[in-house]
Coordinates of N, CA and C and ligand atoms in Angstrom, one line a residue:
M126 N 135.6 -61.0 147.3 CA 134.8 -61.6 146.3 C 135.5 -61.8 144.9
A127 N 135.4 -63.0 144.3 CA 136.1 -63.2 143.0 C 135.6 -62.3 141.9
A128 N 136.5 -61.8 141.1 CA 136.0 -60.9 140.0 C 135.1 -61.7 139.0
E129 N 134.1 -61.0 138.6 CA 133.1 -61.7 137.7 C 133.7 -61.9 136.3
S130 N 133.6 -63.1 135.7 CA 134.2 -63.3 134.4 C 133.3 -62.5 133.4
R131 N 133.8 -62.2 132.2 CA 133.1 -61.4 131.2 C 131.9 -62.2 130.7
M132 N 130.8 -61.4 130.6 CA 129.6 -62.1 130.1 C 129.5 -61.7 128.6
I133 N 129.1 -62.7 127.8 CA 128.9 -62.5 126.3 C 127.5 -62.9 126.0
L134 N 126.8 -62.0 125.4 CA 125.4 -62.4 124.9 C 125.5 -62.5 123.4
Y135 N 125.2 -63.7 122.9 CA 125.0 -63.9 121.4 C 123.6 -63.6 121.1
A136 N 123.4 -62.7 120.2 CA 122.0 -62.2 120.0 C 121.9 -61.6 118.6
Y137 N 120.6 -61.2 118.3 CA 120.4 -60.5 117.0 C 119.5 -59.3 117.4
W138 N 119.8 -58.2 116.9 CA 119.2 -56.9 117.4 C 117.7 -56.9 117.3
L139 N 117.1 -57.6 116.3 CA 115.6 -57.6 116.2 C 115.0 -58.8 116.9
S140 N 115.8 -59.7 117.4 CA 115.2 -60.9 118.0 C 114.5 -60.7 119.3
S141 N 113.2 -61.1 119.4 CA 112.5 -60.9 120.6 C 113.1 -61.7 121.8
C142 N 113.6 -62.9 121.5 CA 114.1 -63.8 122.5 C 115.4 -63.2 123.1
S143 N 116.2 -62.5 122.2 CA 117.4 -61.9 122.6 C 117.1 -60.7 123.5
W144 N 116.1 -60.0 123.1 CA 115.7 -58.8 123.9 C 115.3 -59.1 125.3
R145 N 114.7 -60.3 125.5 CA 114.3 -60.7 126.8 C 115.6 -60.8 127.7
V146 N 116.6 -61.4 127.2 CA 117.8 -61.5 128.0 C 118.5 -60.2 128.2
R147 N 118.6 -59.4 127.1 CA 119.2 -58.1 127.2 C 118.5 -57.2 128.3
A148 N 117.2 -57.3 128.3 CA 116.5 -56.6 129.3 C 116.7 -57.1 130.7
A149 N 116.8 -58.4 130.9 CA 117.0 -58.9 132.2 C 118.4 -58.5 132.7
L150 N 119.4 -58.6 131.8 CA 120.8 -58.2 132.2 C 120.8 -56.7 132.6
F151 N 120.0 -55.9 131.8 CA 120.0 -54.5 132.2 C 119.3 -54.3 133.5
A152 N 118.2 -55.0 133.8 CA 117.5 -54.8 135.0 C 118.4 -55.1 136.2
K153 N 119.3 -56.1 136.0 CA 120.1 -56.5 137.1 C 121.5 -55.8 137.1
Q154 N 121.5 -54.8 136.2 CA 122.7 -53.9 136.1 C 124.0 -54.7 135.9
L155 N 123.9 -55.7 135.0 CA 125.1 -56.5 134.7 C 125.8 -56.0 133.4
I156 N 127.1 -56.0 133.4 CA 127.8 -55.6 132.2 C 128.1 -56.8 131.3
F157 N 127.8 -56.6 130.0 CA 128.0 -57.7 129.1 C 128.4 -57.1 127.8
E158 N 129.0 -58.1 127.0 CA 129.3 -57.7 125.6 C 128.2 -58.4 124.7
E159 N 127.6 -57.7 123.8 CA 126.7 -58.3 122.9 C 127.4 -58.6 121.5
R160 N 127.3 -59.9 121.1 CA 127.9 -60.3 119.9 C 126.8 -60.7 118.9
S161 N 126.8 -60.0 117.8 CA 125.7 -60.2 116.8 C 125.8 -61.5 116.0
V162 N 124.7 -62.2 116.0 CA 124.6 -63.4 115.1 C 123.5 -63.0 114.1
D163 N 123.8 -62.9 112.9 CA 122.9 -62.4 111.9 C 122.0 -63.6 111.5
I164 N 120.8 -63.6 112.0 CA 119.9 -64.8 111.8 C 119.0 -64.6 110.5
V165 N 119.1 -63.4 109.9 CA 118.3 -63.1 108.8 C 119.0 -63.2 107.4
K166 N 120.1 -62.4 107.3 CA 120.7 -62.4 106.0 C 121.8 -63.5 105.8
Q167 N 122.8 -63.4 106.8 CA 123.9 -64.4 106.7 C 123.5 -65.8 107.2
R168 N 122.4 -65.8 108.0 CA 122.0 -67.1 108.7 C 123.2 -67.7 109.4
D169 N 123.9 -66.9 110.2 CA 125.0 -67.3 111.0 C 124.7 -68.4 112.0
Q170 N 123.4 -68.4 112.4 CA 123.0 -69.4 113.4 C 123.1 -70.8 112.9
L171 N 123.1 -71.0 111.5 CA 123.2 -72.3 111.0 C 124.6 -72.9 110.8
S172 N 125.6 -72.1 111.2 CA 127.0 -72.5 111.0 C 127.3 -73.6 112.1
D173 N 128.3 -74.4 111.8 CA 128.8 -75.4 112.8 C 129.4 -74.7 114.0
Q174 N 130.0 -73.5 113.7 CA 130.6 -72.8 114.8 C 129.6 -72.3 115.8
F175 N 128.4 -71.8 115.3 CA 127.4 -71.4 116.2 C 126.7 -72.6 116.9
R176 N 126.6 -73.6 116.1 CA 125.9 -74.8 116.7 C 126.7 -75.3 117.9
A177 N 128.0 -75.1 118.0 CA 128.8 -75.5 119.1 C 128.4 -74.6 120.3
I178 N 127.9 -73.4 120.0 CA 127.5 -72.5 121.1 C 126.0 -72.8 121.5
N179 N 125.1 -72.9 120.6 CA 123.7 -73.3 120.9 C 123.3 -74.4 119.9
P180 N 123.1 -75.6 120.5 CA 122.7 -76.8 119.6 C 121.4 -76.5 118.9
S181 N 120.6 -75.7 119.3 CA 119.3 -75.4 118.6 C 119.5 -74.5 117.5
Q182 N 120.7 -73.9 117.4 CA 121.0 -72.9 116.3 C 120.0 -71.7 116.2
K183 N 119.8 -71.2 117.4 CA 119.0 -70.0 117.6 C 119.6 -69.1 118.6
V184 N 119.2 -67.8 118.5 CA 119.7 -66.9 119.6 C 118.5 -66.8 120.6
P185 N 118.9 -66.5 121.8 CA 120.1 -66.1 122.4 C 120.9 -67.2 123.0
A186 N 122.2 -66.9 123.3 CA 123.0 -67.7 124.2 C 123.8 -66.8 125.1
L187 N 124.0 -67.2 126.3 CA 124.7 -66.3 127.2 C 125.9 -67.0 127.8
V188 N 127.1 -66.5 127.7 CA 128.3 -67.0 128.4 C 128.4 -66.3 129.7
I189 N 128.3 -67.0 130.8 CA 128.3 -66.4 132.1 C 128.9 -67.4 133.1
D190 N 129.7 -66.9 134.0 CA 130.3 -67.8 135.0 C 131.0 -68.9 134.4
G191 N 131.7 -68.7 133.3 CA 132.5 -69.8 132.6 C 131.6 -70.8 131.9
E192 N 130.3 -70.6 131.8 CA 129.4 -71.6 131.2 C 128.7 -70.9 130.0
T193 N 128.1 -71.7 129.1 CA 127.2 -71.1 128.1 C 125.8 -71.7 128.4
I194 N 124.9 -70.7 128.5 CA 123.5 -71.1 128.8 C 122.7 -70.7 127.6
V195 N 121.8 -71.6 127.1 CA 120.9 -71.3 126.0 C 119.5 -71.4 126.5
E196 N 118.5 -70.9 125.6 CA 117.1 -70.8 126.0 C 116.9 -69.6 126.9
S197 N 116.2 -68.7 126.3 CA 116.1 -67.4 127.1 C 115.5 -67.6 128.5
M198 N 114.5 -68.5 128.7 CA 113.9 -68.6 130.0 C 114.8 -69.3 131.0
A199 N 115.6 -70.2 130.5 CA 116.6 -70.8 131.3 C 117.7 -69.8 131.8
I200 N 118.0 -68.9 130.8 CA 118.9 -67.8 131.2 C 118.3 -66.9 132.2
L201 N 117.1 -66.5 132.0 CA 116.4 -65.5 132.9 C 116.4 -66.2 134.3
Q202 N 116.0 -67.5 134.4 CA 115.9 -68.1 135.6 C 117.3 -68.2 136.3
Y203 N 118.3 -68.5 135.5 CA 119.7 -68.6 136.1 C 120.1 -67.2 136.7
L204 N 119.8 -66.2 135.9 CA 120.1 -64.8 136.4 C 119.4 -64.5 137.7
E205 N 118.1 -65.0 137.8 CA 117.3 -64.7 138.9 C 117.9 -65.4 140.2
E206 N 118.4 -66.7 139.9 CA 118.9 -67.5 141.1 C 120.2 -67.0 141.5
T207 N 121.1 -66.6 140.5 CA 122.5 -66.3 140.9 C 122.6 -64.8 141.2
R208 N 121.8 -64.0 140.7 CA 121.8 -62.5 140.9 C 120.4 -62.1 141.3
P209 N 120.0 -62.4 142.5 CA 118.6 -62.3 142.9 C 118.1 -60.8 143.0
S210 N 119.0 -59.9 143.1 CA 118.5 -58.5 143.3 C 118.9 -57.6 142.1
P211 N 118.0 -56.8 141.6 CA 116.6 -56.7 142.0 C 115.8 -57.9 141.4
S212 N 114.9 -58.4 142.2 CA 114.1 -59.6 141.8 C 113.1 -59.3 140.7
L213 N 113.0 -60.3 139.8 CA 112.1 -60.2 138.7 C 110.9 -61.2 138.8
T214 N 110.7 -61.6 140.1 CA 109.7 -62.6 140.4 C 108.8 -62.1 141.5
P215 N 107.5 -62.3 141.3 CA 106.5 -61.9 142.4 C 106.8 -62.8 143.7
N216 N 106.2 -62.3 144.8 CA 106.6 -63.0 146.0 C 105.5 -63.9 146.6
T217 N 104.5 -64.2 145.8 CA 103.5 -65.3 146.3 C 103.4 -66.4 145.2
P218 N 103.0 -67.6 145.6 CA 102.9 -68.7 144.6 C 101.9 -68.3 143.5
L219 N 100.7 -67.7 144.0 CA 99.7 -67.3 143.0 C 100.2 -66.3 142.0
L220 N 100.9 -65.3 142.5 CA 101.4 -64.3 141.5 C 102.5 -64.8 140.6
R221 N 103.3 -65.8 141.2 CA 104.3 -66.4 140.3 C 103.6 -67.2 139.2
A222 N 102.5 -67.9 139.6 CA 101.7 -68.6 138.6 C 101.2 -67.6 137.5
R223 N 100.7 -66.5 138.0 CA 100.2 -65.5 137.0 C 101.4 -65.0 136.1
M224 N 102.5 -64.8 136.6 CA 103.7 -64.4 135.8 C 104.0 -65.5 134.8
R225 N 104.0 -66.8 135.2 CA 104.3 -67.9 134.3 C 103.3 -68.1 133.2
E226 N 102.0 -67.8 133.6 CA 101.0 -67.9 132.5 C 101.3 -66.9 131.4
I227 N 101.7 -65.7 131.7 CA 102.0 -64.7 130.7 C 103.3 -65.1 129.9
C228 N 104.3 -65.5 130.7 CA 105.6 -65.9 130.0 C 105.3 -67.1 129.0
E229 N 104.6 -68.1 129.5 CA 104.4 -69.3 128.7 C 103.6 -68.9 127.4
T230 N 102.6 -68.0 127.6 CA 101.8 -67.6 126.4 C 102.7 -67.1 125.3
V231 N 103.6 -66.2 125.8 CA 104.5 -65.6 124.8 C 105.6 -66.7 124.3
V232 N 106.2 -67.3 125.2 CA 107.4 -68.1 124.9 C 107.0 -69.4 124.2
S233 N 105.9 -70.0 124.6 CA 105.5 -71.3 123.9 C 104.3 -71.1 122.9
G234 N 103.5 -70.1 123.2 CA 102.2 -70.0 122.5 C 102.3 -69.0 121.3
I235 N 103.2 -68.1 121.3 CA 103.3 -67.1 120.2 C 104.6 -67.2 119.5
Q236 N 105.7 -67.0 120.2 CA 107.0 -66.8 119.5 C 107.4 -68.0 118.6
P237 N 107.2 -69.3 119.0 CA 107.7 -70.3 118.1 C 106.8 -70.4 116.9
L238 N 105.6 -69.9 116.9 CA 104.7 -70.0 115.8 C 104.9 -68.8 114.8
Q239 N 105.8 -68.0 115.1 CA 106.1 -66.9 114.1 C 107.6 -66.8 113.9
N240 N 108.4 -67.8 114.4 CA 109.8 -67.7 114.2 C 110.2 -67.8 112.8
L241 N 111.2 -67.0 112.4 CA 111.7 -67.0 111.0 C 112.1 -68.4 110.5
G242 N 112.6 -69.2 111.4 CA 113.1 -70.6 111.1 C 112.0 -71.4 110.4
L243 N 110.7 -71.1 110.6 CA 109.6 -71.8 110.0 C 109.4 -71.5 108.6
K244 N 109.9 -70.4 108.2 CA 109.6 -69.9 106.8 C 109.9 -70.8 105.7
P245 N 111.0 -71.5 105.7 CA 111.3 -72.4 104.5 C 110.3 -73.6 104.4
H246 N 109.5 -73.8 105.5 CA 108.6 -74.9 105.5 C 107.2 -74.5 104.9
F247 N 107.1 -73.3 104.5 CA 105.8 -72.9 103.8 C 106.1 -72.7 102.3
E248 N 105.1 -73.0 101.5 CA 105.3 -72.9 100.1 C 105.5 -71.5 99.6
T249 N 104.7 -70.6 100.2 CA 104.8 -69.2 99.8 C 105.0 -68.3 101.0
E250 N 105.5 -67.1 100.7 CA 105.7 -66.1 101.8 C 104.3 -65.7 102.3
E251 N 103.3 -65.6 101.4 CA 102.0 -65.3 101.9 C 101.4 -66.3 102.9
Q252 N 101.6 -67.6 102.6 CA 101.1 -68.6 103.5 C 101.8 -68.4 104.9
F253 N 103.1 -68.2 104.9 CA 103.8 -68.0 106.1 C 103.3 -66.8 106.9
Q254 N 103.1 -65.7 106.2 CA 102.6 -64.5 106.9 C 101.2 -64.7 107.5
R255 N 100.3 -65.4 106.7 CA 99.0 -65.6 107.2 C 99.0 -66.5 108.5
F256 N 99.8 -67.5 108.4 CA 99.9 -68.4 109.6 C 100.4 -67.7 110.8
T257 N 101.6 -67.0 110.6 CA 102.2 -66.3 111.8 C 101.3 -65.2 112.3
K258 N 100.7 -64.5 111.4 CA 99.8 -63.4 111.9 C 98.6 -63.9 112.7
H259 N 98.1 -65.0 112.2 CA 97.0 -65.6 112.9 C 97.3 -65.9 114.4
W260 N 98.5 -66.6 114.6 CA 98.9 -67.0 115.9 C 99.3 -65.8 116.8
S261 N 99.8 -64.8 116.1 CA 100.2 -63.6 116.9 C 98.9 -62.9 117.4
E262 N 97.9 -62.8 116.5 CA 96.6 -62.2 116.9 C 95.9 -63.0 118.0
R263 N 95.9 -64.3 117.8 CA 95.3 -65.2 118.8 C 96.0 -65.0 120.2
G264 N 97.3 -64.9 120.1 CA 98.1 -64.8 121.3 C 97.8 -63.5 122.0
L265 N 97.7 -62.4 121.2 CA 97.4 -61.1 121.9 C 96.1 -61.1 122.6
Q266 N 95.1 -61.8 122.0 CA 93.8 -61.9 122.7 C 93.9 -62.6 124.0
T267 N 94.7 -63.7 124.0 CA 94.9 -64.5 125.2 C 95.6 -63.6 126.3
L268 N 96.6 -62.9 125.9 CA 97.4 -62.0 126.8 C 96.4 -61.0 127.4
E269 N 95.6 -60.4 126.5 CA 94.7 -59.4 127.0 C 93.8 -59.9 128.1
D270 N 93.2 -61.1 127.9 CA 92.3 -61.7 128.9 C 93.1 -62.1 130.2
L271 N 94.3 -62.5 130.1 CA 95.1 -62.8 131.3 C 95.4 -61.5 132.0
L272 N 95.8 -60.5 131.3 CA 96.3 -59.3 131.9 C 95.1 -58.5 132.6
V273 N 93.9 -58.7 132.1 CA 92.8 -58.1 132.8 C 92.7 -58.6 134.3
K274 N 93.1 -59.9 134.5 CA 93.1 -60.4 135.8 C 94.3 -60.1 136.6
S275 N 95.5 -60.0 136.0 CA 96.7 -60.0 136.8 C 97.3 -58.7 136.9
S276 N 97.0 -57.7 136.0 CA 97.9 -56.5 135.9 C 97.5 -55.5 136.9
G277 N 98.5 -54.7 137.2 CA 98.4 -53.4 137.9 C 99.1 -52.4 137.0
R278 N 100.2 -51.8 137.5 CA 101.0 -51.0 136.6 C 101.8 -51.9 135.6
Y279 N 102.1 -53.1 136.1 CA 102.9 -54.0 135.3 C 102.0 -55.2 135.0
C280 N 102.6 -56.2 134.3 CA 101.8 -57.4 133.9 C 101.2 -58.1 135.2
V281 N 102.0 -58.2 136.2 CA 101.5 -58.8 137.5 C 101.6 -57.8 138.6
G282 N 100.5 -57.2 138.9 CA 100.5 -56.2 140.0 C 101.4 -55.0 139.6
D283 N 102.0 -54.5 140.6 CA 102.8 -53.2 140.5 C 104.3 -53.5 140.5
K284 N 104.7 -54.7 140.1 CA 106.2 -55.0 140.2 C 106.6 -55.5 138.8
L285 N 107.8 -55.0 138.4 CA 108.3 -55.5 137.1 C 108.8 -56.9 137.3
T286 N 108.3 -57.8 136.4 CA 108.7 -59.2 136.5 C 109.1 -59.7 135.1
M287 N 109.4 -61.0 135.1 CA 109.8 -61.7 133.8 C 108.6 -61.6 132.8
A288 N 107.4 -61.5 133.3 CA 106.3 -61.4 132.4 C 106.4 -60.1 131.5
D289 N 106.8 -59.0 132.1 CA 107.0 -57.8 131.4 C 108.1 -58.0 130.4
I290 N 109.1 -58.7 130.8 CA 110.3 -58.9 129.9 C 110.0 -59.8 128.7
C291 N 109.0 -60.7 128.9 CA 108.5 -61.5 127.8 C 107.6 -60.7 126.9
L292 N 106.7 -59.9 127.6 CA 105.7 -59.2 126.8 C 106.2 -58.1 125.9
V293 N 107.0 -57.3 126.3 CA 107.4 -56.1 125.5 C 108.0 -56.5 124.1
P294 N 109.0 -57.4 124.1 CA 109.6 -57.7 122.8 C 108.5 -58.4 121.9
Q295 N 107.6 -59.2 122.4 CA 106.6 -59.8 121.6 C 105.6 -58.8 121.0
L296 N 105.3 -57.8 121.8 CA 104.3 -56.8 121.3 C 105.0 -55.9 120.3
F297 N 106.3 -55.6 120.5 CA 107.0 -54.8 119.5 C 107.0 -55.5 118.2
N298 N 107.2 -56.8 118.2 CA 107.2 -57.6 117.0 C 105.8 -57.6 116.4
A299 N 104.8 -57.7 117.2 CA 103.4 -57.7 116.7 C 103.1 -56.4 115.9
V300 N 103.6 -55.3 116.5 CA 103.3 -54.0 116.0 C 104.2 -53.7 114.8
S301 N 105.5 -54.0 114.9 CA 106.4 -53.6 113.8 C 106.3 -54.5 112.7
R302 N 106.2 -55.8 113.0 CA 106.3 -56.8 111.9 C 104.9 -57.1 111.3
Y303 N 103.9 -57.2 112.1 CA 102.6 -57.6 111.6 C 101.6 -56.4 111.5
K304 N 102.0 -55.2 112.0 CA 101.2 -54.0 112.1 C 99.8 -54.4 112.8
L305 N 99.9 -55.2 113.8 CA 98.7 -55.5 114.5 C 98.2 -54.3 115.3
D306 N 96.9 -54.2 115.5 CA 96.4 -53.0 116.2 C 96.2 -53.3 117.7
L307 N 97.1 -52.8 118.5 CA 97.0 -53.0 119.9 C 95.8 -52.3 120.6
N308 N 95.3 -51.3 119.9 CA 94.2 -50.6 120.5 C 92.9 -51.5 120.7
K309 N 92.9 -52.7 120.0 CA 91.8 -53.6 120.2 C 91.9 -54.3 121.6
H310 N 93.1 -54.1 122.2 CA 93.4 -54.8 123.4 C 93.8 -53.7 124.5
P311 N 92.8 -53.1 125.1 CA 93.1 -51.9 125.9 C 94.1 -52.2 127.1
T312 N 94.0 -53.3 127.7 CA 95.0 -53.6 128.8 C 96.4 -53.7 128.3
L313 N 96.5 -54.5 127.3 CA 97.8 -54.8 126.7 C 98.4 -53.4 126.2
S314 N 97.6 -52.6 125.6 CA 98.0 -51.4 125.0 C 98.5 -50.4 126.2
R315 N 97.7 -50.4 127.2 CA 98.1 -49.5 128.4 C 99.4 -49.9 128.9
I316 N 99.6 -51.2 129.2 CA 100.8 -51.6 129.8 C 102.0 -51.5 128.9
Y317 N 101.8 -51.8 127.6 CA 102.9 -51.7 126.6 C 103.4 -50.3 126.5
K318 N 102.4 -49.3 126.4 CA 102.8 -47.9 126.3 C 103.7 -47.4 127.4
H319 N 103.3 -47.8 128.6 CA 104.0 -47.4 129.8 C 105.4 -48.1 129.9
L320 N 105.4 -49.4 129.6 CA 106.6 -50.1 129.7 C 107.7 -49.6 128.7
L321 N 107.3 -49.2 127.6 CA 108.2 -48.7 126.5 C 109.0 -47.5 127.0
L322 N 108.4 -46.8 127.9 CA 109.0 -45.5 128.4 C 110.0 -45.8 129.5
E323 N 110.0 -47.0 130.1 CA 110.9 -47.3 131.2 C 112.3 -47.6 130.6
D324 N 113.3 -47.2 131.4 CA 114.7 -47.4 131.0 C 115.0 -48.8 130.6
I325 N 114.5 -49.8 131.3 CA 114.8 -51.2 131.0 C 114.5 -51.5 129.5
F326 N 113.4 -51.0 129.0 CA 113.0 -51.3 127.6 C 113.5 -50.3 126.6
D327 N 113.6 -49.0 127.1 CA 114.1 -48.0 126.2 C 115.6 -48.3 125.9
K328 N 116.4 -48.5 126.9 CA 117.8 -48.6 126.7 C 118.2 -49.9 125.9
T329 N 117.3 -50.9 126.0 CA 117.6 -52.2 125.4 C 116.8 -52.4 124.1
H330 N 116.1 -51.4 123.7 CA 115.2 -51.5 122.5 C 116.1 -51.8 121.3
P331 N 115.6 -52.6 120.3 CA 116.3 -52.8 119.1 C 116.8 -51.5 118.4
K332 N 116.0 -50.4 118.5 CA 116.4 -49.2 117.9 C 117.7 -48.7 118.4
N333 N 118.1 -49.1 119.7 CA 119.3 -48.7 120.3 C 120.5 -49.7 120.2
I334 N 120.2 -50.8 119.5 CA 121.2 -51.8 119.3 C 121.7 -51.7 117.8
K335 N 123.0 -51.8 117.7 CA 123.5 -51.6 116.3 C 123.1 -52.7 115.4
P336 N 122.3 -52.4 114.3 CA 121.9 -53.5 113.4 C 123.2 -54.0 112.7
M337 N 123.0 -55.2 112.1 CA 124.0 -55.8 111.2 C 124.2 -54.9 110.0
K338 N 125.4 -54.8 109.5 CA 125.7 -54.0 108.3 C 125.2 -54.8 107.1
Ligands
LIG510 N1 112.9 -71.0 122.9 C1 114.0 -70.3 122.4 C2 113.7 -69.7 121.1 C3 114.8 -69.1 120.3 C4 114.4 -68.5 119.0 O1 113.4 -69.0 118.4 N2 115.2 -67.5 118.5 C5 114.9 -67.0 117.2 C6 115.0 -65.4 117.3 S1 113.8 -64.8 118.5 C7 115.9 -67.4 116.2 O2 117.1 -67.5 116.5 N3 115.5 -67.8 115.0 C8 116.3 -68.2 113.9 C9 116.0 -69.5 113.4 O3 115.1 -70.2 113.9 O4 116.7 -69.9 112.5 C10 114.4 -69.2 123.4 O5 113.5 -68.7 124.1 O6 115.6 -68.9 123.5

């Protein structure tokens, strides 16, 4: 078997989208180097150099198999197809649909509406905070209602899937950035507490990733 080329993850320690990929790489026991892109202070993502890596000028981007792949869900799907074991996908069409409902709620329904890149388009910090907090709160209620139907020990039944990988970073963001009260959402709260203790989320947690100096 040919030796695997070195994988490089361009990421930011506090970025929820980066954490998705970091967690999937961990789940699949893949060795990679994480290169920090400071999206907050230095705004490295806006450089021409980084634009050549990711045209959308956001993290994450993964260099893998001699290619660069951007968009966290495209990366997760590529990993799933090229490194299928352990699988992060349920094994029936209905459960896969349940998984995608949760992924989409996070990836399209919450994260883009609280992304830091929106901030310069608001007149005041307070307006930005109010907007982003509203959509985070609304998203958590949606997730709670979905999880009541789909969850077991994990978001979808009793198997770790991409839904959990999308959920945990977003909830961490809701709690740490917006101080949202997860106790209002008992199912979300139960699953989040247990997932945080699992190695996949503990070892890849921002607290264990070296922040930018
Ligand atoms: N849909 C993209 C979203 C990427 C994204 O919004 N990344 C954020 C961090 S979680 C970012 O780089 N924000 C900086 C900016 O927009 O300038 C993905 O899932 O990869």
